[in-house]
Amino acid sequence: MSRSPFPLSFQPYIYELTTLLSSKEVQRLAGLDMASSPSSALHCYCYSLFFLFFFLFSFRARGQMVPAMYVFGDSLVDVGNNNHLLSFLKADFPHNGVDYPGHKATGRFSNGKNAADFLAEKLGLQTPPPYLSLPSGSKGDAFMKGVSFASGGAGVLNTTNKDKCLTFDKQVEFFSVVYGALVQQLGSEGTHKHLSQSIVAIVIGSNDLFGYFKADSSERAKTTLQQFVDSLVFTLKGQLRRMYNLGARKI
């Protein structure tokens, strides 16, 4: 048996993701046209919910203090980053936010709080602010309680909604900037301890699937479903490896 390149704490997530993307249900969807089959869109939406609940609730804080939460992903957890982008993928208009405190649109793609808000509440934390809302050159203390890099439209692949959102690679790049700021504030050892105790929430993948199954998908025209799945898993492994090297542990 070959040895996994990932630490033990990561292996269950890689296994579950690979199993999900290789499932017969996903393969069955390959023959469906989203424009002509509402059921395919429904199935893709169900998969996005699976990603959401799997990544957010696979870790349970068992009576221990969680100092911060760092959020990565797409519109399911975006709390306003897209407000600061030149993109039509925005939620800064009614009726978004109609049930949110203040009854105004905040950039969340929902009528009220989203999954990032609810998870923060469960952890006893304030919802992390959007990274792009913070002043350029912010010091480490601005990131001590966490920050959100999530961006509506983002996917595992950089080609998903290209130039319309913060790609997952870009989100990881911003995380490296935060890591550097924390090192200046806490030192290397202090930063490692802080990040190892923090929650790193990732909700990603549904936009890649939506894009692949679109009627006019160029990706589906040039790759098989298995090739597409392989590229997703390969890319995600590299992204998770980079995050692990920056100190992320509780993902």
Backbone as numpy.savetxt, mean C-alpha at the origin, in Angstrom:
# Nx Ny Nz CAx CAy CAz Cx Cy Cz
15.06 -28.89 -0.61 14.21 -27.69 -0.61 15.10 -26.45 -0.61
14.83 -25.52 -1.55 15.64 -24.31 -1.62 15.27 -23.37 -0.49
16.25 -22.63 -0.04 16.03 -21.70 1.07 15.44 -20.40 0.57
14.42 -19.90 1.26 13.79 -18.65 0.87 14.75 -17.50 1.10
14.80 -16.51 0.18 15.67 -15.36 0.36 15.13 -14.37 1.38
13.92 -14.63 1.91 13.31 -13.70 2.84 13.40 -14.20 4.27
13.50 -13.27 5.25 13.47 -13.65 6.65 12.17 -14.37 6.98
12.19 -15.14 8.07 11.02 -15.92 8.45 9.78 -15.06 8.62
9.95 -13.83 9.13 8.80 -12.97 9.38 8.11 -12.55 8.09
8.83 -12.62 6.93 8.25 -12.22 5.66 7.65 -13.38 4.89
8.12 -14.61 5.16 7.76 -15.73 4.32 6.26 -16.01 4.25
5.50 -15.90 5.36 4.05 -16.15 5.26 3.36 -15.19 4.30
3.81 -13.93 4.24 3.17 -12.95 3.39 3.46 -13.24 1.92
4.71 -13.60 1.62 5.06 -13.94 0.25 4.29 -15.17 -0.20
4.17 -16.17 0.69 3.44 -17.39 0.34 1.98 -17.09 0.05
1.34 -16.29 0.92 -0.07 -15.99 0.74 -0.29 -15.19 -0.54
0.59 -14.22 -0.82 0.44 -13.42 -2.02 0.57 -14.28 -3.27
1.59 -15.15 -3.27 1.81 -16.03 -4.41 0.62 -16.96 -4.61
0.10 -17.51 -3.51 -1.06 -18.40 -3.59 -2.28 -17.68 -4.14
-2.50 -16.45 -3.66 -3.65 -15.67 -4.11 -3.57 -15.39 -5.60
-2.43 -14.88 -6.05 -2.30 -14.48 -7.44 -2.26 -15.66 -8.39
-1.94 -16.85 -7.87 -1.88 -18.04 -8.71 -3.15 -18.87 -8.64
-4.15 -18.38 -7.92 -5.35 -19.17 -7.69 -6.13 -19.38 -8.98
-6.93 -20.43 -9.00 -7.75 -20.73 -10.17 -8.77 -19.64 -10.43
-9.21 -18.98 -9.36 -10.21 -17.91 -9.53 -9.62 -16.76 -10.34
-8.37 -16.38 -10.01 -7.73 -15.31 -10.78 -7.53 -15.76 -12.22
-7.11 -17.01 -12.41 -6.90 -17.52 -13.75 -8.21 -17.54 -14.54
-9.31 -17.84 -13.86 -10.60 -17.85 -14.54 -10.97 -16.47 -15.05
-10.56 -15.44 -14.30 -10.88 -14.08 -14.69 -10.18 -13.66 -15.98
-9.13 -14.37 -16.34 -8.35 -13.98 -17.52 -9.20 -13.98 -18.78
-10.23 -14.80 -18.81 -11.07 -14.87 -20.00 -12.25 -13.93 -19.97
-12.33 -13.07 -18.94 -13.48 -12.18 -18.81 -13.12 -10.77 -19.22
-14.06 -10.10 -19.82 -13.90 -8.71 -20.23 -14.60 -7.84 -19.21
-13.85 -6.98 -18.51 -14.45 -6.18 -17.45 -15.53 -5.26 -17.98
-15.40 -4.83 -19.23 -16.39 -3.92 -19.78 -17.72 -4.61 -20.03
-17.68 -5.93 -20.27 -18.90 -6.64 -20.60 -19.35 -7.58 -19.50
-18.51 -7.77 -18.47 -18.86 -8.70 -17.41 -18.72 -8.04 -16.05
-19.83 -7.58 -15.45 -19.77 -6.95 -14.13 -19.19 -7.88 -13.08
-19.36 -9.19 -13.27 -18.86 -10.12 -12.25 -17.36 -10.07 -12.14
-16.65 -9.80 -13.25 -15.19 -9.74 -13.19 -14.74 -8.55 -12.36
-15.44 -7.41 -12.52 -15.10 -6.24 -11.72 -15.37 -6.51 -10.25
-16.48 -7.23 -9.97 -16.81 -7.56 -8.58 -15.74 -8.45 -7.98
-15.29 -9.44 -8.75 -14.26 -10.33 -8.24 -12.97 -9.57 -7.96
-12.59 -8.67 -8.87 -11.37 -7.88 -8.66 -11.50 -7.02 -7.40
-12.71 -6.46 -7.19 -12.92 -5.66 -5.99 -12.78 -6.52 -4.75
-13.30 -7.75 -4.81 -13.16 -8.66 -3.67 -11.70 -8.95 -3.38
-10.91 -9.09 -4.45 -9.48 -9.32 -4.24 -8.82 -8.12 -3.58
-9.25 -6.91 -3.97 -8.66 -5.73 -3.33 -8.99 -5.71 -1.85
-10.20 -6.14 -1.49 -10.56 -6.21 -0.07 -9.74 -7.26 0.65
-9.46 -8.37 -0.06 -8.63 -9.40 0.56 -7.25 -8.84 0.89
-6.64 -8.12 -0.07 -5.35 -7.50 0.18 -5.44 -6.59 1.40
-6.50 -5.80 1.45 -6.68 -4.85 2.54 -6.69 -5.54 3.89
-7.59 -6.51 4.06 -7.72 -7.14 5.37 -6.54 -8.05 5.70
-5.96 -8.69 4.68 -4.83 -9.56 4.96 -3.64 -8.77 5.49
-3.27 -7.71 4.79 -2.09 -6.96 5.19 -2.32 -6.12 6.44
-3.54 -5.61 6.64 -3.77 -4.76 7.79 -3.97 -5.53 9.09
-4.56 -6.72 9.00 -4.93 -7.41 10.23 -4.17 -8.72 10.45
-3.18 -9.01 9.60 -2.39 -10.22 9.82 -1.53 -10.07 11.07
-1.14 -8.82 11.40 -0.40 -8.59 12.64 -1.36 -8.11 13.72
-1.24 -8.65 14.91 -2.05 -8.22 16.04 -1.12 -7.75 17.15
-1.35 -6.53 17.58 -0.53 -6.00 18.66 -0.97 -6.64 19.97
-0.15 -7.50 20.51 -0.53 -8.29 21.68 -0.10 -7.58 22.96
-0.78 -6.48 23.26 -0.51 -5.79 24.50 0.78 -5.00 24.50
1.46 -4.87 23.37 2.71 -4.13 23.35 2.49 -2.76 22.74
3.35 -1.82 23.09 3.22 -0.46 22.60 3.66 -0.39 21.15
2.87 0.30 20.35 3.22 0.53 18.95 3.50 2.02 18.81
4.75 2.40 18.57 5.09 3.83 18.56 4.62 4.57 17.32
4.45 3.85 16.20 4.12 4.55 14.96 3.54 3.59 13.94
2.92 4.16 12.91 2.41 3.37 11.80 2.82 4.05 10.49
3.40 3.27 9.60 3.82 3.77 8.29 2.98 3.06 7.24
2.28 3.84 6.42 1.28 3.29 5.52 1.72 3.43 4.06
1.60 2.33 3.33 1.92 2.29 1.90 0.71 1.73 1.16
0.51 2.17 -0.08 -0.56 1.54 -0.83 -1.27 2.45 -1.79
-2.58 2.18 -1.95 -3.38 2.83 -2.98 -4.53 3.61 -2.36
-5.61 3.79 -3.12 -6.72 4.64 -2.67 -7.45 4.10 -1.45
-7.30 2.82 -1.17 -7.98 2.26 0.00 -7.43 2.81 1.31
-6.20 3.36 1.27 -5.60 3.92 2.49 -4.98 5.30 2.27
-5.17 5.88 1.09 -4.67 7.24 0.82 -5.43 8.23 1.69
-4.71 9.05 2.45 -5.35 10.05 3.31 -5.08 11.47 2.82
-4.63 11.61 1.58 -4.48 12.95 1.03 -3.25 13.22 0.20
-2.41 12.22 -0.04 -1.21 12.48 -0.85 -1.55 12.97 -2.26
-2.60 12.40 -2.86 -2.93 12.79 -4.23 -3.42 14.22 -4.34
-3.80 14.83 -3.20 -4.16 16.25 -3.23 -3.00 17.11 -3.69
-1.78 16.61 -3.52 -0.58 17.39 -3.80 0.06 17.00 -5.13
-0.66 16.24 -5.95 -0.15 15.81 -7.25 -0.95 16.45 -8.38
-0.30 16.66 -9.52 -1.00 17.09 -10.72 -1.57 15.84 -11.38
-2.74 15.44 -10.93 -3.35 14.20 -11.39 -4.86 14.32 -11.28
-5.57 13.62 -12.16 -7.02 13.59 -12.05 -7.48 12.54 -11.05
-6.55 11.74 -10.52 -6.89 10.74 -9.51 -6.92 11.40 -8.14
-7.96 12.14 -7.89 -8.11 12.88 -6.64 -9.47 12.61 -6.02
-9.56 12.89 -4.72 -10.83 12.76 -4.01 -11.04 13.98 -3.13
-10.69 15.15 -3.65 -10.78 16.38 -2.88 -12.03 17.18 -3.20
-13.11 16.47 -3.49 -14.36 17.12 -3.87 -15.53 16.31 -3.28
-16.70 16.96 -3.09 -17.88 16.23 -2.59 -18.28 15.15 -3.61
-18.90 14.08 -3.13 -19.34 13.82 -1.77 -18.32 13.00 -0.97
-17.10 12.96 -1.42 -16.05 12.39 -0.59 -15.99 13.18 0.72
-15.85 12.46 1.84 -15.73 13.12 3.13 -17.02 13.57 3.76
-18.16 13.26 3.15 -19.43 13.75 3.68 -19.69 13.25 5.10
-19.17 12.06 5.44 -19.36 11.50 6.78 -18.10 11.59 7.63
-17.07 12.24 7.12 -15.83 12.41 7.88 -16.00 13.59 8.84
-15.32 13.58 10.00 -15.42 14.73 10.91 -15.13 16.04 10.17
-16.06 16.97 10.26 -15.94 18.22 9.52 -16.73 18.22 8.23
-17.11 17.01 7.77 -17.97 16.84 6.59 -17.38 17.48 5.33
-16.06 17.44 5.21 -15.40 17.98 4.03 -14.48 16.93 3.42
-14.28 17.04 2.11 -13.37 16.12 1.42 -11.94 16.36 1.90
-11.24 15.28 2.20 -9.88 15.37 2.73 -8.84 14.76 1.79
-9.31 14.15 0.72 -8.41 13.40 -0.15 -8.57 11.91 0.01
-9.38 11.50 0.99 -9.70 10.08 1.15 -10.73 9.69 0.09
-10.53 8.54 -0.52 -11.45 8.06 -1.55 -12.61 7.33 -0.88
-13.34 8.05 -0.05 -14.44 7.45 0.70 -15.32 8.54 1.26
-16.49 8.14 1.74 -17.41 9.11 2.34 -16.97 9.49 3.76
-16.15 8.64 4.38 -15.72 8.91 5.75 -14.30 8.43 5.98
-14.08 7.82 7.14 -12.75 7.29 7.45 -12.46 6.08 6.57
-11.17 5.84 6.34 -10.80 4.65 5.58 -10.04 3.67 6.47
-9.51 2.62 5.87 -8.88 1.55 6.65 -7.69 2.05 7.46
-6.94 3.02 6.93 -5.80 3.55 7.67 -6.25 4.23 8.96
-7.37 4.94 8.89 -7.92 5.60 10.08 -8.33 4.58 11.13
-9.05 3.55 10.70 -9.54 2.56 11.65 -8.41 1.77 12.29
-7.39 1.43 11.50 -6.26 0.70 12.05 -5.51 1.56 13.06
-5.31 2.84 12.75 -4.64 3.74 13.68 -5.41 3.83 15.00
-6.73 3.91 14.90 -7.55 3.96 16.11 -7.36 2.71 16.96
-7.34 1.55 16.31 -7.16 0.29 17.03 -5.81 0.24 17.74
-4.82 0.91 17.16 -3.48 0.91 17.74 -3.28 2.04 18.74
-4.30 2.88 18.91 -4.20 4.01 19.83 -3.35 5.14 19.28
-3.31 5.27 17.95 -2.49 6.30 17.31 -3.37 7.27 16.53
-2.81 8.45 16.26 -3.43 9.36 15.31 -3.17 8.84 13.90
-4.08 9.10 12.98 -3.84 8.71 11.60 -2.59 9.41 11.08
-1.63 8.67 10.53 -0.41 9.30 10.01 -0.74 10.30 8.90
-0.07 11.44 8.88 -0.34 12.46 7.85 0.21 12.05 6.50
-0.33 12.60 5.42 0.23 12.34 4.09 1.66 12.87 4.01
2.55 12.09 3.45 3.95 12.49 3.35 4.10 13.81 2.59
3.34 13.96 1.51 3.48 15.16 0.67 2.91 16.41 1.32
2.19 16.26 2.44 1.65 17.43 3.13 2.66 18.04 4.09
3.75 17.33 4.36 4.75 17.80 5.30 5.76 18.71 4.60
6.30 19.70 5.30 7.27 20.61 4.69 8.50 19.85 4.18
9.02 20.30 3.06 10.23 19.69 2.51 11.37 19.83 3.51
12.13 18.76 3.68 13.24 18.79 4.62 12.84 18.61 6.06
11.66 18.04 6.30 11.20 17.82 7.68 12.19 16.96 8.45
12.33 17.26 9.74 13.25 16.52 10.59 12.60 15.24 11.10
13.40 14.43 11.78 12.94 13.13 12.25 11.74 13.17 13.16
11.62 14.24 13.98 10.50 14.28 14.92 9.16 14.37 14.21
9.15 14.81 12.94 7.91 14.88 12.17 7.41 13.50 11.78
8.30 12.51 11.85 7.95 11.16 11.40 7.86 10.15 12.55
8.01 10.62 13.78 8.08 9.71 14.92 6.79 8.94 15.15
5.65 9.54 14.81 4.36 8.87 15.00 3.87 8.19 13.73
4.68 8.27 12.68 4.32 7.62 11.43 4.00 8.61 10.34
3.83 8.10 9.14 3.50 8.91 7.98 2.88 8.00 6.93
2.06 8.58 6.07 1.41 7.80 5.02 1.99 8.16 3.66
2.40 7.13 2.92 2.91 7.31 1.57 1.87 6.88 0.53
0.75 6.36 0.98 -0.26 5.77 0.09 -0.79 6.79 -0.90
-1.05 6.30 -2.11 -1.47 7.18 -3.20 -2.51 6.48 -4.06
-3.66 7.12 -4.23 -4.71 6.54 -5.04 -4.24 6.22 -6.45
-4.48 4.99 -6.89 -4.08 4.57 -8.22 -2.80 3.76 -8.25
-2.07 3.71 -7.14 -0.78 3.02 -7.12 -0.95 1.51 -7.24
0.07 0.88 -7.81 0.10 -0.57 -7.91 1.49 -1.08 -7.61
1.65 -2.38 -7.66 2.96 -2.99 -7.46 3.90 -2.57 -8.59
3.38 -2.52 -9.81 4.19 -2.19 -10.98 4.20 -0.69 -11.23
5.33 -0.17 -11.67 5.44 1.26 -11.97 4.59 1.67 -13.16
4.24 0.72 -14.00 3.43 1.03 -15.18 1.95 1.20 -14.85
1.54 0.81 -13.66 0.14 0.95 -13.26 -0.16 2.42 -12.95
-1.06 3.01 -13.74 -1.41 4.43 -13.61 -0.16 5.31 -13.59
0.73 5.04 -14.51 2.01 5.75 -14.59 1.80 7.25 -14.69
2.59 8.01 -13.92 2.59 9.48 -13.89 1.30 10.07 -13.33
0.46 9.25 -12.71 -0.79 9.75 -12.14 -0.84 9.61 -10.63
0.18 8.99 -10.04 0.17 8.72 -8.60 1.60 8.49 -8.13
1.76 8.29 -6.83 3.05 7.88 -6.28 3.16 6.37 -6.44
4.05 5.91 -7.29 4.21 4.48 -7.48 4.69 3.85 -6.17
4.54 2.54 -6.07 5.01 1.87 -4.86 6.52 2.03 -4.71
7.25 1.97 -5.82 8.69 2.21 -5.75 8.99 3.61 -5.20
8.21 4.59 -5.63 8.41 5.96 -5.15 8.09 6.05 -3.67
7.07 5.34 -3.23 6.72 5.34 -1.81 7.86 4.76 -0.97
8.46 3.69 -1.47 9.60 3.09 -0.75 10.79 4.06 -0.75
10.96 4.78 -1.85 12.02 5.79 -1.91 11.81 6.87 -0.86
10.57 7.33 -0.70 10.27 8.32 0.34 10.50 7.74 1.73
10.22 6.46 1.89 10.47 5.79 3.18 11.96 5.83 3.51
12.80 5.71 2.50 14.25 5.78 2.75 14.65 7.19 3.20
13.95 8.21 2.70 14.20 9.58 3.16 13.81 9.72 4.63
12.66 9.15 4.99 12.21 9.17 6.38 13.21 8.43 7.26
13.69 7.30 6.77 14.69 6.53 7.52 15.92 7.40 7.82
16.40 8.12 6.82 17.56 8.98 7.02 17.31 10.06 8.05
16.10 10.64 8.01 15.75 11.68 8.98 15.67 11.10 10.40
15.16 9.88 10.52 15.07 9.25 11.83 16.46 8.91 12.38
17.36 8.50 11.50 18.73 8.20 11.94 19.38 9.46 12.51
19.16 10.59 11.87 19.71 11.84 12.39 19.11 12.20 13.74
17.85 11.83 13.94 17.16 12.15 15.19 17.48 11.15 16.30
17.49 9.85 15.96 17.58 8.81 16.98 18.89 8.03 16.95
19.66 8.17 15.88 20.83 7.32 15.70 20.41 6.02 15.05
21.38 5.26 14.55 21.07 4.01 13.84 20.38 2.99 14.73
20.91 2.80 15.93 20.32 1.81 16.84 18.92 2.21 17.27
18.74 3.49 17.59 17.43 3.96 18.00 16.40 3.86 16.88
16.84 4.13 15.65 15.94 4.03 14.50 15.53 2.59 14.26
16.49 1.67 14.36 16.18 0.25 14.18 15.15 -0.22 15.21
15.33 0.19 16.45 14.39 -0.21 17.51 13.02 0.39 17.25
12.98 1.67 16.87 11.71 2.35 16.62 10.95 1.68 15.48
11.62 1.45 14.36 10.94 0.87 13.20 10.56 -0.59 13.43
11.38 -1.31 14.19 11.06 -2.72 14.44 9.82 -2.88 15.31
9.47 -1.84 16.07 8.28 -1.88 16.91 7.06 -1.26 16.23
7.28 -0.60 15.11 6.20 0.11 14.42 5.48 -0.82 13.44
4.24 -0.45 13.13 3.45 -1.19 12.15 3.69 -0.58 10.77
3.93 -1.44 9.79 4.04 -1.02 8.40 2.87 -1.65 7.65
1.89 -0.84 7.30 0.68 -1.34 6.65 0.80 -1.16 5.14
0.55 -2.23 4.40 0.63 -2.19 2.94 -0.68 -2.69 2.35
-1.29 -1.87 1.50 -2.50 -2.27 0.78 -2.23 -1.99 -0.69
-1.89 -3.01 -1.44 -1.43 -2.80 -2.81 -1.78 -4.01 -3.67
-1.97 -3.81 -4.94 -2.17 -4.92 -5.86 -3.45 -4.88 -6.67
-4.51 -4.29 -6.12 -5.79 -4.34 -6.83 -5.75 -3.56 -8.14
-5.04 -2.43 -8.16 -4.99 -1.64 -9.40 -4.23 -2.35 -10.50
-3.24 -3.16 -10.13 -2.54 -3.96 -11.13 -3.50 -4.94 -11.79
-4.34 -5.58 -10.96 -5.30 -6.56 -11.47 -6.37 -5.88 -12.33
-6.87 -4.74 -11.86 -7.85 -4.00 -12.65 -7.26 -3.64 -14.02
-6.02 -3.17 -14.01 -5.39 -2.78 -15.26 -5.21 -3.94 -16.22
-4.85 -5.09 -15.68 -4.62 -6.25 -16.54 -5.90 -6.74 -17.19
-7.01 -6.68 -16.46 -8.26 -7.22 -16.97 -9.12 -6.20 -17.71
-8.61 -4.98 -17.88 -9.35 -4.00 -18.69 -9.44 -4.48 -20.13
-10.52 -4.07 -20.79 -10.75 -4.52 -22.16 -9.62 -4.08 -23.10
-9.05 -2.89 -22.86 -8.01 -2.37 -23.75 -6.61 -2.55 -23.16
-6.43 -3.54 -22.30 -5.15 -3.74 -21.62 -4.05 -4.13 -22.61
-3.01 -3.30 -22.69 -1.86 -3.64 -23.53 -1.04 -4.74 -22.87
-1.07 -4.79 -21.54 -0.32 -5.81 -20.80 -0.86 -7.20 -21.12
-2.17 -7.33 -21.15 -2.77 -8.63 -21.43 -2.52 -9.06 -22.87
-2.33 -8.06 -23.76 -2.10 -8.38 -25.16 -0.70 -8.95 -25.40
0.24 -8.63 -24.51 1.62 -9.06 -24.75 2.14 -10.07 -23.73
1.40 -10.34 -22.65 1.85 -11.32 -21.66 0.72 -12.25 -21.27
1.07 -13.45 -20.90 0.08 -14.38 -20.37 -0.21 -14.02 -18.92
-1.28 -14.58 -18.39 -1.61 -14.32 -16.99 -0.49 -14.77 -16.07
0.09 -15.94 -16.35 1.15 -16.44 -15.49 2.37 -15.53 -15.53
2.70 -15.01 -16.70 3.82 -14.08 -16.80 3.54 -12.80 -16.01
2.30 -12.34 -16.07 1.93 -11.14 -15.32 2.02 -11.39 -13.82
1.51 -12.53 -13.38 1.58 -12.89 -11.96 3.03 -12.98 -11.51
3.86 -13.61 -12.32 5.28 -13.75 -11.97 5.95 -12.39 -11.83
5.60 -11.45 -12.71 6.21 -10.12 -12.65 5.76 -9.38 -11.40
4.48 -9.56 -11.01 3.99 -8.94 -9.78 4.74 -9.47 -8.55
4.83 -10.78 -8.46 5.48 -11.39 -7.30 6.96 -11.03 -7.25
7.64 -11.08 -8.39 9.06 -10.74 -8.45 9.29 -9.30 -8.02
8.47 -8.38 -8.53 8.62 -6.97 -8.20 8.33 -6.71 -6.73
7.26 -7.32 -6.21 6.90 -7.11 -4.81 7.97 -7.64 -3.87
8.57 -8.76 -4.21 9.64 -9.30 -3.38 10.79 -8.30 -3.25
11.16 -7.69 -4.36 12.24 -6.70 -4.32 11.88 -5.49 -3.49
10.63 -5.04 -3.59 10.18 -3.88 -2.82 10.16 -4.19 -1.32
9.68 -5.38 -0.96 9.66 -5.77 0.44 11.07 -5.94 1.00
11.97 -6.44 0.16 13.37 -6.58 0.58 13.96 -5.21 0.90
13.70 -4.22 0.07 14.21 -2.87 0.32 13.64 -2.31 1.62
12.36 -2.54 1.86 11.74 -2.05 3.09 12.33 -2.76 4.31
12.57 -4.04 4.18 13.17 -4.79 5.28 14.57 -4.25 5.59
15.33 -3.95 4.56 16.68 -3.43 4.75 16.66 -2.05 5.40
15.54 -1.34 5.28 15.40 -0.03 5.92 14.83 -0.13 7.33
14.56 -1.35 7.79 14.13 -1.52 9.17 12.71 -1.98 9.37
11.92 -2.09 8.30 10.53 -2.54 8.45 10.51 -4.00 8.90
9.72 -4.30 9.91 9.62 -5.66 10.41 8.16 -6.12 10.54
7.33 -5.33 11.18 5.93 -5.72 11.40 5.08 -5.26 10.22
5.10 -6.07 9.17 4.39 -5.72 7.94 3.11 -6.53 7.84
